CSV table of C-alpha atoms and ligand atoms in Angstrom, one decimal:
chain,number,residue,atom,x,y,z
A,13,MET,CA,-226.4,52.3,-7.3
A,14,ASN,CA,-227.9,55.8,-6.9
A,15,HIS,CA,-228.8,57.6,-3.7
A,16,SER,CA,-232.5,57.6,-4.0
A,17,LEU,CA,-232.5,53.8,-4.1
A,18,LEU,CA,-230.3,53.6,-1.0
A,19,ARG,CA,-232.6,56.0,0.8
A,20,ARG,CA,-235.6,53.9,-0.1
A,21,GLY,CA,-233.9,50.9,1.2
A,22,SER,CA,-233.2,52.4,4.6
A,23,ALA,CA,-236.8,53.7,4.8
A,24,VAL,CA,-237.9,50.1,4.5
A,25,LEU,CA,-235.5,49.0,7.2
A,26,ILE,CA,-236.7,51.8,9.5
A,27,MET,CA,-240.3,50.8,9.0
A,28,LEU,CA,-239.4,47.2,9.7
A,29,ALA,CA,-237.6,48.2,12.9
A,30,LEU,CA,-240.6,50.3,14.0
A,31,ALA,CA,-243.0,47.4,13.3
A,32,LEU,CA,-240.9,45.2,15.6
A,33,LEU,CA,-240.6,47.8,18.3
A,34,ALA,CA,-244.4,48.4,18.2
A,35,GLY,CA,-244.6,44.8,19.5
A,36,ALA,CA,-246.1,43.4,16.3
A,37,PRO,CA,-248.3,40.6,17.5
A,38,VAL,CA,-246.6,37.2,17.7
A,39,ARG,CA,-247.0,35.3,14.4
A,40,ALA,CA,-250.7,34.3,14.1
A,41,ASP,CA,-249.6,30.7,13.5
A,42,GLY,CA,-247.4,30.7,16.6
A,43,ASP,CA,-247.4,27.1,17.8
A,44,GLY,CA,-248.9,26.2,21.1
A,45,ALA,CA,-245.8,24.8,22.7
A,46,ALA,CA,-243.8,28.0,22.1
A,47,LEU,CA,-246.6,30.1,23.3
A,48,TYR,CA,-247.0,28.0,26.4
A,49,LYS,CA,-243.3,28.2,27.2
A,50,SER,CA,-243.2,31.9,26.9
A,51,LYS,CA,-246.5,32.8,28.5
A,52,CYS,CA,-247.7,30.0,30.9
A,53,ALA,CA,-244.7,27.9,32.0
A,54,VAL,CA,-243.6,30.6,34.6
A,55,CYS,CA,-246.7,29.8,36.6
A,56,HIS,CA,-247.8,26.4,35.6
A,57,GLY,CA,-244.4,24.8,35.0
A,58,ALA,CA,-242.9,23.5,31.7
A,59,ASP,CA,-244.8,20.2,32.2
A,60,GLY,CA,-248.1,21.9,33.2
A,61,LYS,CA,-248.0,20.2,36.6
A,62,ALA,CA,-247.5,23.4,38.6
A,63,ALA,CA,-244.8,21.6,40.6
A,64,THR,CA,-242.3,24.4,40.7
A,65,LEU,CA,-241.8,26.7,43.7
A,66,ALA,CA,-243.2,29.7,41.8
A,67,ALA,CA,-246.2,27.7,40.8
A,68,LYS,CA,-246.9,26.6,44.3
A,69,ALA,CA,-246.5,30.1,45.6
A,70,MET,CA,-249.0,31.3,43.1
A,71,GLY,CA,-251.4,28.5,43.8
A,72,SER,CA,-251.4,27.7,40.1
A,73,SER,CA,-253.5,24.8,38.9
A,74,ASP,CA,-252.0,21.5,37.7
A,75,LEU,CA,-253.1,21.7,34.1
A,76,THR,CA,-252.6,17.9,33.6
A,77,SER,CA,-254.9,17.0,36.5
A,78,PRO,CA,-258.1,15.2,35.8
A,79,ALA,CA,-260.1,18.3,36.9
A,80,ALA,CA,-258.4,20.5,34.4
A,81,GLN,CA,-258.4,17.9,31.6
A,82,LYS,CA,-262.1,17.2,32.2
A,83,MET,CA,-262.9,20.8,31.3
A,84,THR,CA,-264.1,21.4,27.7
A,85,ASP,CA,-261.9,23.3,25.3
A,86,ALA,CA,-264.4,26.1,25.6
A,87,GLN,CA,-263.9,26.3,29.4
A,88,LEU,CA,-260.1,26.2,29.1
A,89,ILE,CA,-260.3,28.9,26.4
A,90,GLU,CA,-262.6,31.0,28.6
A,91,ILE,CA,-260.2,30.9,31.6
A,92,THR,CA,-257.2,31.6,29.5
A,93,THR,CA,-259.0,34.5,27.8
A,94,LYS,CA,-260.6,36.1,30.8
A,95,GLY,CA,-258.3,34.9,33.6
A,96,LYS,CA,-259.4,33.5,37.0
A,97,ASN,CA,-258.3,35.0,40.4
A,98,LYS,CA,-254.5,35.3,40.2
A,99,MET,CA,-254.4,33.8,36.7
A,100,PRO,CA,-254.1,36.7,34.3
A,101,GLY,CA,-256.4,36.9,31.3
A,102,TYR,CA,-254.8,36.8,27.8
A,103,GLU,CA,-257.5,38.6,25.9
A,104,LYS,CA,-255.2,41.5,25.1
A,105,SER,CA,-251.9,39.8,24.6
A,106,LEU,CA,-253.0,36.7,22.6
A,107,SER,CA,-255.3,36.3,19.6
A,108,ALA,CA,-258.2,33.9,19.8
A,109,ALA,CA,-256.3,31.6,17.4
A,110,GLN,CA,-253.2,31.6,19.7
A,111,ILE,CA,-255.3,30.8,22.8
A,112,LYS,CA,-256.7,27.8,20.9
A,113,GLU,CA,-253.2,26.7,20.1
A,114,VAL,CA,-252.2,27.0,23.7
A,115,VAL,CA,-255.2,25.0,24.9
A,116,ALA,CA,-254.4,22.3,22.3
A,117,TYR,CA,-250.9,22.2,23.9
A,118,ILE,CA,-252.5,21.8,27.4
A,119,ARG,CA,-254.2,18.7,26.0
A,120,GLU,CA,-250.8,17.4,24.9
A,121,LEU,CA,-249.4,17.9,28.3
A,122,GLY,CA,-252.4,16.1,29.8
A,123,LYS,CA,-251.6,13.0,27.6
A,124,LYS,CA,-248.0,12.9,28.7
A,125,LYS,CA,-248.9,11.9,32.3
B,201,HEC,C1,-249.1,34.7,36.8
B,201,HEC,C2,-249.2,33.3,36.9
B,201,HEC,C3,-249.9,32.6,35.8
B,201,HEC,C4,-249.7,32.6,34.5
B,201,HEC,C5,-248.6,33.4,33.7
B,201,HEC,C6,-250.7,31.7,33.9
B,201,HEC,N1,-251.5,31.2,34.8
B,201,HEC,FE1,-253.0,29.9,34.5
B,201,HEC,N2,-253.4,29.9,36.5
B,201,HEC,C7,-252.8,30.6,37.4
B,201,HEC,C8,-253.4,30.4,38.7
B,201,HEC,C9,-252.9,31.0,40.0
B,201,HEC,C10,-254.5,29.6,38.5
B,201,HEC,C11,-255.5,29.1,39.5
B,201,HEC,C12,-256.7,30.1,39.5
B,201,HEC,C13,-257.7,29.7,40.5
B,201,HEC,O1,-258.4,28.7,40.3
B,201,HEC,O2,-257.8,30.4,41.5
B,201,HEC,C14,-254.5,29.3,37.1
B,201,HEC,C15,-255.4,28.5,36.5
B,201,HEC,C16,-255.5,28.2,35.1
B,201,HEC,C17,-256.4,27.3,34.5
B,201,HEC,C18,-257.6,26.6,35.2
B,201,HEC,C19,-257.3,25.2,35.5
B,201,HEC,C20,-258.2,24.6,36.5
B,201,HEC,O3,-258.0,23.4,36.8
B,201,HEC,O4,-259.0,25.4,37.1
B,201,HEC,C21,-256.1,27.3,33.1
B,201,HEC,C22,-256.8,26.5,32.0
B,201,HEC,C23,-254.9,28.0,33.0
B,201,HEC,N3,-254.5,28.6,34.2
B,201,HEC,C24,-254.3,28.2,31.8
B,201,HEC,C25,-253.2,29.1,31.6
B,201,HEC,C26,-252.6,29.3,30.3
B,201,HEC,C27,-253.0,28.7,29.0
B,201,HEC,C28,-251.6,30.3,30.5
B,201,HEC,C29,-250.7,30.9,29.4
B,201,HEC,C30,-251.4,31.5,28.3
B,201,HEC,C31,-251.6,30.6,31.9
B,201,HEC,N4,-252.5,29.8,32.5
B,201,HEC,C32,-250.7,31.4,32.5
B,201,HEC,C33,-251.6,31.4,37.2
B,201,HEC,C34,-251.1,31.7,36.0
Protein backbone atom coordinates (compact mmCIF):
# COMPACT_ATOMS: atom_id res chain seq x y z
CA MET A 1 0.00 0.00 0.00
CA ASN A 2 1.75 3.23 -1.01
CA HIS A 3 0.95 6.71 0.21
CA SER A 4 -0.45 8.20 -2.97
CA LEU A 5 -3.10 5.49 -3.06
CA LEU A 6 -4.09 6.24 0.51
CA ARG A 7 -4.25 9.94 -0.27
CA ARG A 8 -6.44 9.34 -3.30
CA GLY A 9 -8.73 7.24 -1.13
CA SER A 10 -9.20 9.97 1.42
CA ALA A 11 -9.79 12.56 -1.31
CA VAL A 12 -12.70 10.44 -2.50
CA LEU A 13 -14.07 10.22 1.03
CA ILE A 14 -13.82 13.98 1.47
CA MET A 15 -15.67 14.55 -1.79
CA LEU A 16 -18.39 12.15 -0.68
CA ALA A 17 -18.73 13.94 2.64
CA LEU A 18 -18.96 17.30 0.87
CA ALA A 19 -21.63 16.01 -1.49
CA LEU A 20 -23.66 14.88 1.52
CA LEU A 21 -23.14 18.14 3.37
CA ALA A 22 -24.18 20.14 0.33
CA GLY A 23 -27.59 18.57 0.80
CA ALA A 24 -27.40 16.39 -2.27
CA PRO A 25 -31.01 16.08 -3.41
CA VAL A 26 -32.93 13.12 -1.98
CA ARG A 27 -32.69 10.11 -4.31
CA ALA A 28 -34.62 10.85 -7.48
CA ASP A 29 -36.47 7.57 -7.00
CA GLY A 30 -37.41 8.48 -3.42
CA ASP A 31 -40.66 6.72 -2.72
CA GLY A 32 -43.79 8.69 -2.03
CA ALA A 33 -44.48 7.24 1.40
CA ALA A 34 -41.05 8.21 2.75
CA LEU A 35 -41.27 11.66 1.20
CA TYR A 36 -44.73 12.17 2.62
CA LYS A 37 -43.60 11.16 6.10
CA SER A 38 -40.61 13.47 6.07
CA LYS A 39 -42.19 16.50 4.36
CA CYS A 40 -45.96 16.47 4.74
CA ALA A 41 -46.96 14.40 7.79
CA VAL A 42 -46.04 17.20 10.23
CA CYS A 43 -48.93 19.28 8.95
CA HIS A 44 -51.28 16.77 7.35
CA GLY A 45 -50.86 13.87 9.80
CA ALA A 46 -49.35 10.45 8.99
CA ASP A 47 -52.73 9.30 7.65
CA GLY A 48 -53.38 12.50 5.68
CA LYS A 49 -56.54 13.27 7.66
CA ALA A 50 -55.05 16.34 9.34
CA ALA A 51 -56.49 15.14 12.64
CA THR A 52 -53.47 16.05 14.78
CA LEU A 53 -53.29 19.11 16.99
CA ALA A 54 -50.59 20.67 14.80
CA ALA A 55 -52.65 20.02 11.68
CA LYS A 56 -55.71 21.64 13.22
CA ALA A 57 -53.71 24.61 14.41
CA MET A 58 -52.37 25.10 10.88
CA GLY A 59 -55.75 24.63 9.27
CA SER A 60 -54.29 21.88 7.07
CA SER A 61 -56.58 20.16 4.64
CA ASP A 62 -57.70 16.56 5.09
CA LEU A 63 -56.00 15.04 2.06
CA THR A 64 -58.26 11.97 2.20
CA SER A 65 -61.44 14.09 2.01
CA PRO A 66 -63.67 13.80 -1.07
CA ALA A 67 -62.81 17.43 -1.92
CA ALA A 68 -59.10 16.71 -2.03
CA GLN A 69 -59.47 13.33 -3.71
CA LYS A 70 -61.74 14.82 -6.38
CA MET A 71 -58.91 17.09 -7.52
CA THR A 72 -56.97 15.93 -10.53
CA ASP A 73 -53.34 14.85 -10.16
CA ALA A 74 -52.42 18.05 -11.99
CA GLN A 75 -54.20 20.15 -9.35
CA LEU A 76 -52.60 18.29 -6.44
CA ILE A 77 -49.21 18.64 -8.11
CA GLU A 78 -49.83 22.35 -8.65
CA ILE A 79 -50.68 22.97 -4.97
CA THR A 80 -47.73 20.89 -3.75
CA THR A 81 -45.38 22.70 -6.14
CA LYS A 82 -46.57 26.26 -5.63
CA GLY A 83 -48.09 26.09 -2.16
CA LYS A 84 -51.39 27.58 -1.04
CA ASN A 85 -51.81 30.08 1.80
CA LYS A 86 -50.03 28.51 4.80
CA MET A 87 -49.12 25.43 2.80
CA PRO A 88 -45.50 25.80 1.67
CA GLY A 89 -44.56 25.21 -1.97
CA TYR A 90 -42.06 22.44 -2.69
CA GLU A 91 -40.76 23.77 -5.99
CA LYS A 92 -37.28 24.23 -4.54
CA SER A 93 -36.98 21.26 -2.21
CA LEU A 94 -38.52 18.47 -4.27
CA SER A 95 -38.07 17.48 -7.90
CA ALA A 96 -41.07 17.21 -10.21
CA ALA A 97 -40.68 13.42 -10.06
CA GLN A 98 -40.73 13.45 -6.26
CA ILE A 99 -43.84 15.63 -6.18
CA LYS A 100 -45.52 13.09 -8.46
CA GLU A 101 -44.54 10.28 -6.07
CA VAL A 102 -45.96 12.17 -3.11
CA VAL A 103 -49.22 12.86 -4.96
CA ALA A 104 -49.47 9.15 -5.82
CA TYR A 105 -49.11 8.47 -2.10
CA ILE A 106 -51.93 10.93 -1.32
CA ARG A 107 -54.11 8.75 -3.59
CA GLU A 108 -53.08 5.71 -1.55
CA LEU A 109 -54.07 7.50 1.66
CA GLY A 110 -57.41 8.38 0.09
CA LYS A 111 -58.13 4.72 -0.64
CA LYS A 112 -57.41 3.69 2.96
CA LYS A 113 -60.51 5.45 4.30
C1 LIG B 1 -46.40 23.77 7.22
C2 LIG B 1 -47.53 22.89 7.13
C3 LIG B 1 -47.75 22.11 5.87
C4 LIG B 1 -46.88 21.22 5.27
C5 LIG B 1 -45.46 20.85 5.72
C6 LIG B 1 -47.57 20.67 4.13
N1 LIG B 1 -48.82 21.21 4.02
FE1 LIG B 1 -50.19 20.83 2.57
N2 LIG B 1 -51.45 22.19 3.39
C7 LIG B 1 -51.20 22.94 4.51
C8 LIG B 1 -52.30 23.85 4.75
C9 LIG B 1 -52.40 24.83 5.90
C10 LIG B 1 -53.22 23.63 3.70
C11 LIG B 1 -54.54 24.36 3.47
C12 LIG B 1 -54.27 25.48 2.51
C13 LIG B 1 -55.53 26.30 2.27
O1 LIG B 1 -56.42 25.79 1.58
O2 LIG B 1 -55.60 27.41 2.80
C14 LIG B 1 -52.66 22.59 2.86
C15 LIG B 1 -53.26 22.09 1.73
C16 LIG B 1 -52.75 21.10 0.91
C17 LIG B 1 -53.38 20.58 -0.28
C18 LIG B 1 -54.72 21.03 -0.84
C19 LIG B 1 -55.80 20.13 -0.37
C20 LIG B 1 -57.17 20.72 -0.51
O3 LIG B 1 -58.15 19.98 -0.29
O4 LIG B 1 -57.29 21.93 -0.82
C21 LIG B 1 -52.55 19.62 -0.78
C22 LIG B 1 -52.77 18.76 -2.03
C23 LIG B 1 -51.42 19.52 0.09
N3 LIG B 1 -51.56 20.43 1.11
C24 LIG B 1 -50.37 18.66 -0.09
C25 LIG B 1 -49.21 18.65 0.69
C26 LIG B 1 -48.07 17.82 0.41
C27 LIG B 1 -47.99 16.80 -0.70
C28 LIG B 1 -47.13 18.13 1.34
C29 LIG B 1 -45.72 17.57 1.46
C30 LIG B 1 -44.90 17.59 0.28
C31 LIG B 1 -47.69 19.15 2.21
N4 LIG B 1 -48.96 19.43 1.78
C32 LIG B 1 -47.03 19.72 3.28
C33 LIG B 1 -50.09 22.85 5.31
C34 LIG B 1 -48.96 22.09 5.06
